[in-house]
Amino acid sequence: MRPARALEAAADPTSAPQTQPSGRELLGDVMARWARLIEPPAGEAPRTFTARLKLTRAEGLPTQAAGATGEIAFQAPSHLRASAQVDGKPLAVGRDGNELWFDEPAKHFAMIGRSGLPLFRSTPSELDDTHLPPFKLPLPRVELAAIPLLVTAELLPPRSLDGRACDVLRLTPLPRAAALLHLAGGTIELAVHHDDLMPARIGFSDGRRLNVQLDFEGARLEAPWTAERWKLTPSADEKVQTVPLAHLARFLEVAPSVFADSVPTLGPSTGERKLIATEGEGRLELVDGTRVLFLKGSPAEMGHQHGTLLKREINQVMDRILYGVGVASSFERGSWFFGDIEGAVDRMQPFIDPRYTEEMDSIAVACGRRPAEARLANFFPELFHCSGFSLFGKATRDGHMYHGRVLDYLRGVGLEKSAVVIVHRPNHGHAWINLSYAGFVGTVTAMNERGISIGEMGGGGWGNWDGKPMAELLREVMEKASTLDEAVAILRAGPRTCQYYYVVSDGLSKKAVGIAATPSEFVTVQPGEYHPLLPRPMEDAVLLSAGQRYQTLADRVKSGYGTFDADSARELMAPPVCMKSNIQSVLFSPDTLDVWVANADSANVASSTRYTHYNLHELLTESPPSAPVSPTPSATGNPHASP
């Protein structure tokens, strides 16, 4: 039952406490007061809440968050305006009824999200019909009223904040409240003004890594603002883009979850292999605790298998790449993400193999998504930054060839959860293994059954889109090349986009080559050959990296020259050769078709986690386990755990 003081506050929100309440009574008063602000009773005119904000403690948050300041204004049921100064740069966001807007004055850029616009350039007749709901309490009022009974509420000595007397509570949710409010545990310190119960300070500590405190200055209720005060007010030199409301609304839904995933560290290798599910001639297995997806048939068949067996993971990837990382990049570049990426895809479309488009569209249908989303999400590998090497002959101890590939890209935004090894058996072309992520039909790290392996490193050239997407060009190498010369010829013919560097290895001939390519230039670097960007050539070795990482890689190869085997070759990829963004590291032995793969987890870069061993020949020839262990194809979003 709601405490008596909370009932009094609800009946008369302007009344001030006359006697010192208990901690739980005070919490009940505060919650009733704030609930009335968010959802005013019928017939009661809403008032506008305003406050200045300052993040006075930011332990566990990104460094740039420390000292951030801002302002906030809220008015039920559908108006909000917030601004902040982070690293000295202003940013503002607002809701004006059924419109959302973002303003970044430092970039001279602003966006307004409105319904009624085409969702995607490729489907101009499909209009956005998004309608934003009114702001609501996070829980029904009955459940909110019970919250004071589910916490320990310690009344601390009063203090003066913002020049006003404040009551202070220390709140520790009991297990039931933590589950109800989706809290992971911790302690909340809440200070409210004694006379009107408006917030003065909110602090939270999880007792481990996170310890934050937000101060409210001048928090008060005002008469309702006029309509004009809720609208975007850009400066004269700002470029304002009107975009589909659905995309901005989806960004606000997806963004909080981008950094919230937890990927556990892999345990010791067991070699266990389980069949999870089948679809047509495709299947999903769990091999040594990691997902392996087998696809076979035509592009439409493989797309259907892919989308059906990894539906949940693909939907998560699409959301986070497009509506999380993608939309967020608009603020960094000062340009609308979907406008940029759709323009790039339009220019590349004439060069894309229709088979790959058919496969992407089949994935979309199987996942219940729009084809435009699947196609745009597949564009993301155009932004990779990485390292690689190939060692053979005199550089190794055992005579085998070792091709290492370090993928440094977007660690920490959720891609780790969608990591999957894909074994492709197309009805036309070679079979190949793709070290990839759910929903992607191209590749940046792969090896085919003929022993051709490849990895790339992104350079510059942003905006040079008149060619084949890099990830699809590399897939073409996998499916068509049987020799190193054929692989090089495919890359040379292109047509290529942007600027990329490649290491290509041939296990049969035990030869490798480095390639520097732009749309107009194509330079090969042979083992032992000097290049200004790679100034430390070594016999029977191709080393590809940049800056100090290249120097460290060269030092390690020189130190161990002539002694490398699979174990020591993997050690070459350890930090600092890999960056803090190292999301995946792979070692191929193209002459034996062996491959070792490591994926980042929440605590470690990929090169510091367990490598899982696969052999492409065995994956192509061994019979699968006899029966699925689960009726649900996507029983886990974690590549490191059994369903």
XYZ file of C-alpha atoms in Angstrom, residues 75-580:
506
model
C 6.511 18.819 -20.245
C 3.992 16.021 -20.412
C 2.877 14.351 -22.527
C 5.220 14.832 -25.508
C 7.773 17.596 -25.119
C 11.438 17.395 -24.159
C 14.486 19.548 -24.717
C 17.982 18.654 -23.512
C 21.392 20.108 -24.218
C 24.882 19.209 -23.060
C 28.482 20.359 -23.247
C 30.884 17.426 -23.652
C 34.546 18.133 -24.344
C 33.518 21.729 -24.847
C 31.214 20.869 -27.737
C 27.471 21.613 -27.552
C 24.826 19.058 -28.488
C 21.056 19.399 -28.175
C 18.158 16.998 -28.659
C 14.447 17.551 -28.459
C 10.994 16.183 -28.960
C 8.228 18.436 -30.197
C 5.063 16.345 -30.293
C 5.566 13.869 -33.134
C 8.929 15.255 -34.216
C 12.440 14.504 -32.970
C 15.411 16.736 -33.585
C 19.163 16.743 -32.960
C 21.392 19.800 -33.169
C 25.214 19.820 -33.310
C 26.269 23.465 -33.738
C 30.010 22.675 -33.773
C 29.448 20.601 -36.924
C 26.987 23.143 -38.354
C 24.566 20.254 -38.632
C 21.054 19.446 -37.417
C 18.414 16.787 -38.153
C 14.648 16.823 -37.826
C 12.823 13.498 -37.858
C 9.336 13.602 -39.370
C 6.853 10.997 -40.466
C 5.532 10.900 -44.028
C 8.968 10.680 -45.687
C 10.248 7.677 -47.701
C 11.969 5.215 -45.381
C 14.620 4.299 -47.945
C 15.722 5.770 -51.247
C 15.327 2.388 -52.954
C 11.610 2.203 -52.008
C 10.282 5.759 -52.423
C 6.647 4.694 -52.178
C 7.101 3.203 -48.675
C 6.449 6.147 -46.373
C 7.271 6.455 -42.702
C 4.079 6.277 -40.616
C 5.748 6.432 -37.185
C 3.676 7.903 -34.367
C 5.538 8.568 -31.129
C 3.633 7.559 -27.978
C 3.322 9.966 -25.035
C 5.924 9.807 -22.293
C 4.961 7.187 -19.747
C 6.000 6.084 -16.292
C 8.417 3.134 -16.419
C 5.962 1.029 -14.389
C 2.230 1.122 -13.640
C 1.386 3.342 -10.666
C 0.463 0.360 -8.496
C 3.894 -1.191 -9.002
C 5.617 2.167 -8.465
C 3.772 2.570 -5.173
C 5.269 -0.729 -4.026
C 8.864 0.263 -4.752
C 9.447 1.894 -1.307
C 8.653 -1.491 0.231
C 11.300 -3.182 -1.928
C 14.300 -1.054 -0.955
C 16.194 -0.202 2.147
C 15.785 3.566 2.466
C 18.242 5.110 4.920
C 17.565 8.734 5.811
C 20.913 10.576 5.873
C 21.609 13.914 7.561
C 20.104 16.845 5.628
C 22.428 19.079 3.684
C 22.391 22.281 1.663
C 22.694 21.923 -2.112
C 22.194 24.614 -4.737
C 21.636 27.045 -1.850
C 18.584 25.142 -0.593
C 17.871 22.697 2.230
C 17.711 19.111 1.003
C 16.637 15.742 2.384
C 18.949 12.864 1.495
C 18.241 9.152 1.045
C 20.531 6.186 0.538
C 18.607 3.494 -1.366
C 19.638 -0.126 -1.754
C 17.206 -2.188 -3.874
C 16.253 -5.578 -2.496
C 16.488 -8.487 -4.987
C 12.808 -8.180 -5.999
C 13.160 -4.473 -6.745
C 16.399 -5.021 -8.658
C 14.607 -7.525 -10.891
C 11.557 -5.253 -11.310
C 13.681 -2.236 -12.286
C 16.266 -4.265 -14.265
C 19.062 -3.182 -11.950
C 22.271 -5.134 -11.543
C 22.592 -4.127 -7.890
C 24.273 -1.175 -6.238
C 23.439 1.860 -4.132
C 21.553 5.041 -5.050
C 21.957 8.314 -3.189
C 19.077 10.731 -3.748
C 18.896 14.339 -2.549
C 15.657 16.346 -2.982
C 14.712 19.877 -2.047
C 12.939 19.882 1.297
C 10.174 22.248 0.227
C 9.053 20.861 -3.157
C 10.758 17.448 -3.516
C 12.462 18.443 -6.771
C 15.775 16.611 -7.417
C 19.054 18.153 -6.287
C 21.440 15.220 -6.729
C 21.320 11.606 -7.890
C 24.305 9.297 -7.418
C 24.802 5.627 -8.212
C 27.553 3.136 -7.412
C 27.611 -0.524 -8.346
C 30.350 -1.139 -5.798
C 32.783 -2.144 -8.508
C 33.516 -0.092 -11.585
C 30.718 2.455 -11.868
C 30.384 5.456 -9.557
C 28.523 8.441 -10.994
C 26.829 11.534 -9.626
C 24.545 14.025 -11.370
C 23.721 17.405 -9.811
C 20.532 19.342 -10.605
C 20.826 23.120 -10.296
C 17.772 25.363 -10.252
C 15.333 22.456 -10.611
C 11.799 23.829 -10.608
C 8.336 23.719 -12.154
C 7.276 26.540 -14.467
C 4.174 27.566 -16.339
C 3.810 25.577 -19.590
C 6.230 26.696 -22.283
C 4.957 28.094 -25.550
C 5.038 25.865 -28.636
C 7.956 27.773 -30.170
C 10.295 27.011 -27.262
C 10.199 23.256 -28.027
C 11.239 23.592 -31.651
C 14.698 23.288 -33.179
C 16.353 26.711 -33.398
C 19.434 26.265 -35.602
C 21.876 29.048 -36.339
C 21.972 30.595 -39.794
C 25.071 28.641 -40.892
C 23.723 25.205 -39.974
C 22.722 22.585 -42.520
C 19.371 21.119 -41.435
C 18.385 17.751 -42.877
C 14.855 16.393 -42.604
C 14.989 12.616 -42.159
C 12.523 9.785 -41.487
C 11.290 9.896 -37.903
C 11.465 6.094 -37.724
C 15.273 6.108 -38.072
C 15.833 8.593 -35.234
C 13.288 6.843 -33.010
C 15.013 3.522 -33.637
C 18.365 5.100 -32.778
C 17.033 6.149 -29.373
C 15.850 2.573 -28.773
C 19.035 0.858 -29.953
C 21.757 3.220 -28.675
C 21.451 2.364 -24.935
C 21.949 -1.341 -25.647
C 24.980 -0.950 -27.924
C 27.453 -0.886 -25.052
C 25.455 -3.001 -22.596
C 26.285 -6.489 -23.874
C 28.419 -8.870 -21.901
C 30.393 -11.540 -23.754
C 32.027 -14.058 -21.401
C 35.535 -15.380 -21.835
C 35.820 -18.767 -23.531
C 36.746 -21.692 -21.323
C 39.249 -24.441 -22.142
C 38.866 -26.189 -25.481
C 36.876 -29.452 -25.369
C 36.472 -30.264 -29.065
C 32.759 -30.895 -28.541
C 30.541 -30.578 -31.623
C 26.744 -30.231 -31.461
C 24.050 -29.812 -34.092
C 21.762 -26.938 -33.121
C 19.310 -26.742 -36.023
C 18.859 -27.397 -39.727
C 17.142 -25.559 -42.560
C 17.084 -27.152 -46.009
C 20.664 -28.138 -46.800
C 21.999 -25.636 -44.274
C 22.694 -26.218 -40.603
C 23.965 -24.487 -37.486
C 26.456 -26.247 -35.223
C 28.210 -25.417 -31.987
C 31.866 -26.410 -32.367
C 33.936 -26.114 -29.216
C 31.507 -23.522 -27.881
C 31.480 -21.376 -31.044
C 28.876 -21.068 -33.796
C 29.589 -22.626 -37.185
C 27.016 -22.052 -39.923
C 26.930 -24.334 -42.975
C 25.293 -22.907 -46.112
C 24.749 -24.767 -49.363
C 22.980 -24.172 -52.678
C 21.862 -21.198 -54.729
C 22.124 -17.613 -53.453
C 18.425 -17.601 -52.553
C 18.740 -20.928 -50.743
C 21.836 -19.892 -48.804
C 20.240 -16.556 -47.878
C 17.130 -18.333 -46.604
C 19.226 -20.780 -44.566
C 21.318 -17.966 -43.157
C 18.352 -15.778 -42.213
C 16.384 -18.636 -40.685
C 19.174 -20.158 -38.610
C 20.563 -16.855 -37.273
C 17.446 -14.684 -37.315
C 17.862 -13.134 -33.886
C 21.573 -12.430 -34.294
C 21.071 -10.887 -37.741
C 18.344 -8.580 -36.456
C 20.626 -7.421 -33.654
C 23.476 -6.745 -36.080
C 21.264 -4.800 -38.493
C 19.884 -2.654 -35.686
C 23.261 -1.884 -34.163
C 25.098 -1.242 -37.407
C 22.392 0.855 -39.062
C 20.452 2.492 -36.241
C 23.138 2.449 -33.540
C 26.637 2.989 -34.918
C 25.366 4.262 -38.271
C 23.034 7.011 -37.072
C 25.528 7.966 -34.328
C 28.189 8.503 -37.008
C 26.025 11.301 -38.422
C 27.123 13.495 -35.513
C 30.802 12.772 -36.081
C 30.677 13.480 -39.820
C 28.065 16.230 -39.725
C 26.052 14.445 -42.391
C 23.029 12.125 -42.349
C 24.236 8.507 -42.309
C 21.443 6.968 -44.365
C 21.755 9.640 -47.037
C 25.496 8.978 -47.313
C 25.325 5.193 -47.328
C 22.375 5.008 -49.719
C 24.179 7.334 -52.096
C 27.279 5.115 -51.941
C 25.284 1.922 -52.529
C 23.519 3.528 -55.497
C 26.915 4.128 -57.088
C 28.167 0.606 -56.359
C 24.976 -1.191 -57.373
C 25.821 -1.460 -61.118
C 29.000 -3.381 -60.191
C 27.519 -5.791 -57.637
C 26.966 -9.396 -58.700
C 23.178 -9.964 -58.755
C 23.761 -13.292 -57.001
C 24.937 -11.493 -53.889
C 21.985 -9.103 -53.978
C 19.643 -12.091 -54.246
C 21.298 -13.665 -51.200
C 20.989 -10.478 -49.134
C 17.334 -10.100 -50.071
C 16.638 -13.704 -49.054
C 18.252 -13.065 -45.680
C 16.001 -10.059 -45.211
C 12.840 -12.005 -46.029
C 13.798 -14.817 -43.643
C 14.454 -12.287 -40.849
C 11.317 -10.228 -41.447
C 13.335 -7.175 -42.502
C 13.306 -4.889 -45.505
C 15.752 -5.782 -48.293
C 17.136 -2.246 -48.083
C 18.227 -2.873 -44.491
C 20.069 -6.085 -45.349
C 21.837 -4.432 -48.285
C 22.877 -1.349 -46.328
C 24.091 -3.360 -43.329
C 26.315 -5.390 -45.660
C 28.124 -2.200 -46.607
C 29.767 -1.770 -43.186
C 33.048 -3.668 -43.933
C 34.069 -0.754 -46.169
C 35.434 0.887 -42.980
C 37.906 -1.714 -41.595
C 41.392 -0.946 -40.191
C 43.665 -3.943 -39.596
C 47.022 -5.766 -39.844
C 48.219 -8.963 -41.513
C 51.196 -11.131 -42.418
C 52.162 -14.246 -44.318
C 55.166 -16.406 -43.371
C 56.506 -19.426 -45.237
C 59.709 -21.126 -46.400
C 62.762 -20.009 -44.439
C 60.668 -17.944 -42.022
C 59.015 -21.024 -40.465
C 60.359 -23.978 -38.540
C 58.021 -26.674 -39.868
C 57.748 -25.663 -43.529
C 54.052 -24.787 -43.293
C 52.582 -21.484 -44.416
C 51.051 -19.141 -41.810
C 48.814 -16.238 -42.768
C 47.756 -14.022 -39.874
C 44.974 -11.489 -39.951
C 44.157 -8.930 -37.205
C 40.727 -7.272 -37.466
C 40.635 -3.969 -35.572
C 37.126 -2.583 -35.867
C 34.087 -1.615 -33.754
C 34.929 -3.641 -30.674
C 32.419 -3.027 -27.889
C 29.262 -2.245 -29.872
C 27.830 -5.764 -29.870
C 29.333 -7.363 -32.976
C 31.238 -9.793 -30.762
C 27.970 -11.512 -29.848
C 27.192 -12.192 -33.507
C 30.551 -13.717 -34.496
C 30.107 -16.846 -36.602
C 32.255 -19.116 -38.745
C 30.439 -19.639 -42.058
C 31.191 -22.542 -44.390
C 29.885 -21.650 -47.861
C 29.199 -24.323 -50.478
C 27.708 -22.343 -53.387
C 26.227 -24.164 -56.365
C 28.753 -22.297 -58.528
C 32.333 -21.812 -57.362
C 34.685 -23.065 -54.678
C 33.667 -23.877 -51.122
C 35.199 -21.525 -48.579
C 35.308 -20.587 -44.916
C 34.300 -17.061 -43.881
C 35.262 -15.649 -40.466
C 32.336 -13.336 -40.227
C 29.288 -11.955 -38.439
C 25.620 -12.856 -38.671
C 23.916 -11.540 -41.797
C 26.965 -10.624 -43.899
C 27.357 -12.194 -47.322
C 30.724 -10.671 -48.202
C 34.011 -11.260 -46.422
C 37.100 -9.530 -45.105
C 38.802 -12.679 -43.750
C 38.508 -16.001 -45.595
C 40.137 -19.099 -47.095
C 38.833 -21.368 -49.858
C 39.182 -25.098 -50.427
C 42.059 -24.466 -52.872
C 44.163 -22.936 -50.112
C 43.756 -19.283 -51.132
C 43.508 -17.071 -48.018
C 42.993 -13.321 -47.813
C 42.735 -10.433 -45.358
C 42.610 -6.670 -45.821
C 43.465 -3.373 -44.191
C 41.381 -0.259 -44.789
C 42.991 2.971 -45.905
C 41.544 6.254 -47.146
C 39.614 7.047 -50.275
C 36.249 7.698 -48.621
C 33.738 8.623 -51.298
C 35.293 6.631 -54.154
C 32.313 4.294 -54.504
C 32.180 3.588 -58.233
C 33.147 -0.072 -58.102
C 32.519 -3.394 -56.392
C 32.231 -3.283 -52.588
C 35.480 -4.563 -51.120
C 33.816 -7.358 -49.117
C 32.054 -8.703 -52.203
C 35.203 -8.440 -54.313
C 36.981 -10.654 -51.767
C 34.106 -13.134 -51.911
C 34.604 -13.283 -55.667
C 38.251 -14.208 -55.026
C 37.145 -17.009 -52.708
C 34.660 -18.525 -55.140
C 36.693 -18.137 -58.346
C 40.427 -18.177 -57.601
C 42.413 -21.431 -57.554
C 45.879 -19.841 -57.610
C 47.601 -16.745 -56.311
C 47.824 -15.318 -59.839
C 44.068 -15.753 -60.336
C 43.337 -14.042 -57.011
C 45.552 -11.099 -57.918
C 43.941 -10.863 -61.368
C 40.438 -10.633 -59.839
C 41.529 -7.883 -57.453
C 43.318 -6.054 -60.253
C 40.292 -6.196 -62.570
C 37.921 -4.841 -59.907
C 36.588 -2.285 -60.447
C 37.651 -1.273 -56.924
C 36.436 1.277 -54.378
C 38.303 3.448 -51.845
C 41.807 2.430 -50.721
C 42.685 -1.011 -49.370
C 45.719 -3.136 -48.641
C 45.622 -6.923 -48.916
C 47.679 -9.947 -47.977
C 46.892 -12.924 -50.244
C 48.416 -16.375 -49.676
C 48.437 -19.559 -51.764
C 48.910 -22.749 -49.749
C 49.576 -24.954 -52.767
C 52.449 -22.917 -54.193
C 53.389 -21.460 -50.788
C 53.580 -17.989 -52.221
C 52.105 -14.743 -50.946
C 51.838 -11.125 -52.004
C 50.957 -7.779 -50.479
C 48.737 -5.422 -52.469
C 48.095 -1.669 -52.206
C 45.033 -0.704 -54.238
C 42.880 2.319 -54.997
C 40.314 2.650 -57.793
C 43.080 3.790 -60.141
C 46.291 2.251 -58.751
C 47.285 -1.355 -58.074
C 50.699 -2.086 -56.577
C 51.952 -5.539 -55.598
C 54.675 -6.081 -53.001
C 56.475 -9.408 -53.260
C 58.093 -11.179 -50.284
C 61.397 -9.484 -49.487
C 60.544 -6.454 -51.646
C 60.950 -2.928 -50.268
C 58.035 -0.493 -50.266
C 58.079 3.010 -48.720
C 55.131 2.079 -46.485
C 56.716 -1.296 -45.631
C 60.399 -0.411 -45.240
C 61.604 -3.594 -43.538
C 61.288 -6.418 -46.096
C 62.187 -9.998 -45.179
C 62.666 -13.075 -47.300
C 59.669 -15.444 -47.417
C 57.499 -12.953 -45.538
C 54.819 -10.367 -46.299
C 54.082 -7.960 -43.428
C 51.190 -5.511 -43.566
C 50.399 -2.962 -40.870
C 50.921 0.727 -40.127
C 52.941 2.988 -37.847
C 54.400 1.543 -34.679
C 52.308 -1.613 -35.072
C 54.218 -2.387 -38.262
C 57.538 -1.802 -36.513
C 56.544 -4.127 -33.651
C 55.388 -6.807 -36.085
C 58.651 -6.554 -38.026
C 60.671 -6.746 -34.794
C 58.820 -9.900 -33.735
C 59.240 -11.597 -37.110
C 62.935 -10.729 -37.228
C 63.448 -12.041 -33.687
C 61.725 -15.371 -34.355
C 62.700 -15.780 -38.001
C 63.096 -19.418 -38.961
C 61.336 -20.756 -35.857
C 57.678 -20.007 -36.461
C 54.979 -22.643 -36.060
C 51.235 -22.255 -35.503
C 51.598 -21.344 -31.827
C 54.332 -18.746 -32.241
C 52.693 -17.290 -35.369
C 49.553 -16.582 -33.344
C 51.672 -14.756 -30.774
C 52.694 -12.279 -33.472
C 49.167 -10.827 -33.335
C 49.261 -10.034 -29.588
C 49.140 -6.387 -28.448
C 50.406 -3.904 -29.476
C 50.296 -5.306 -33.034
C 46.546 -5.488 -32.473
C 44.777 -2.339 -31.290
C 42.313 -1.842 -28.430
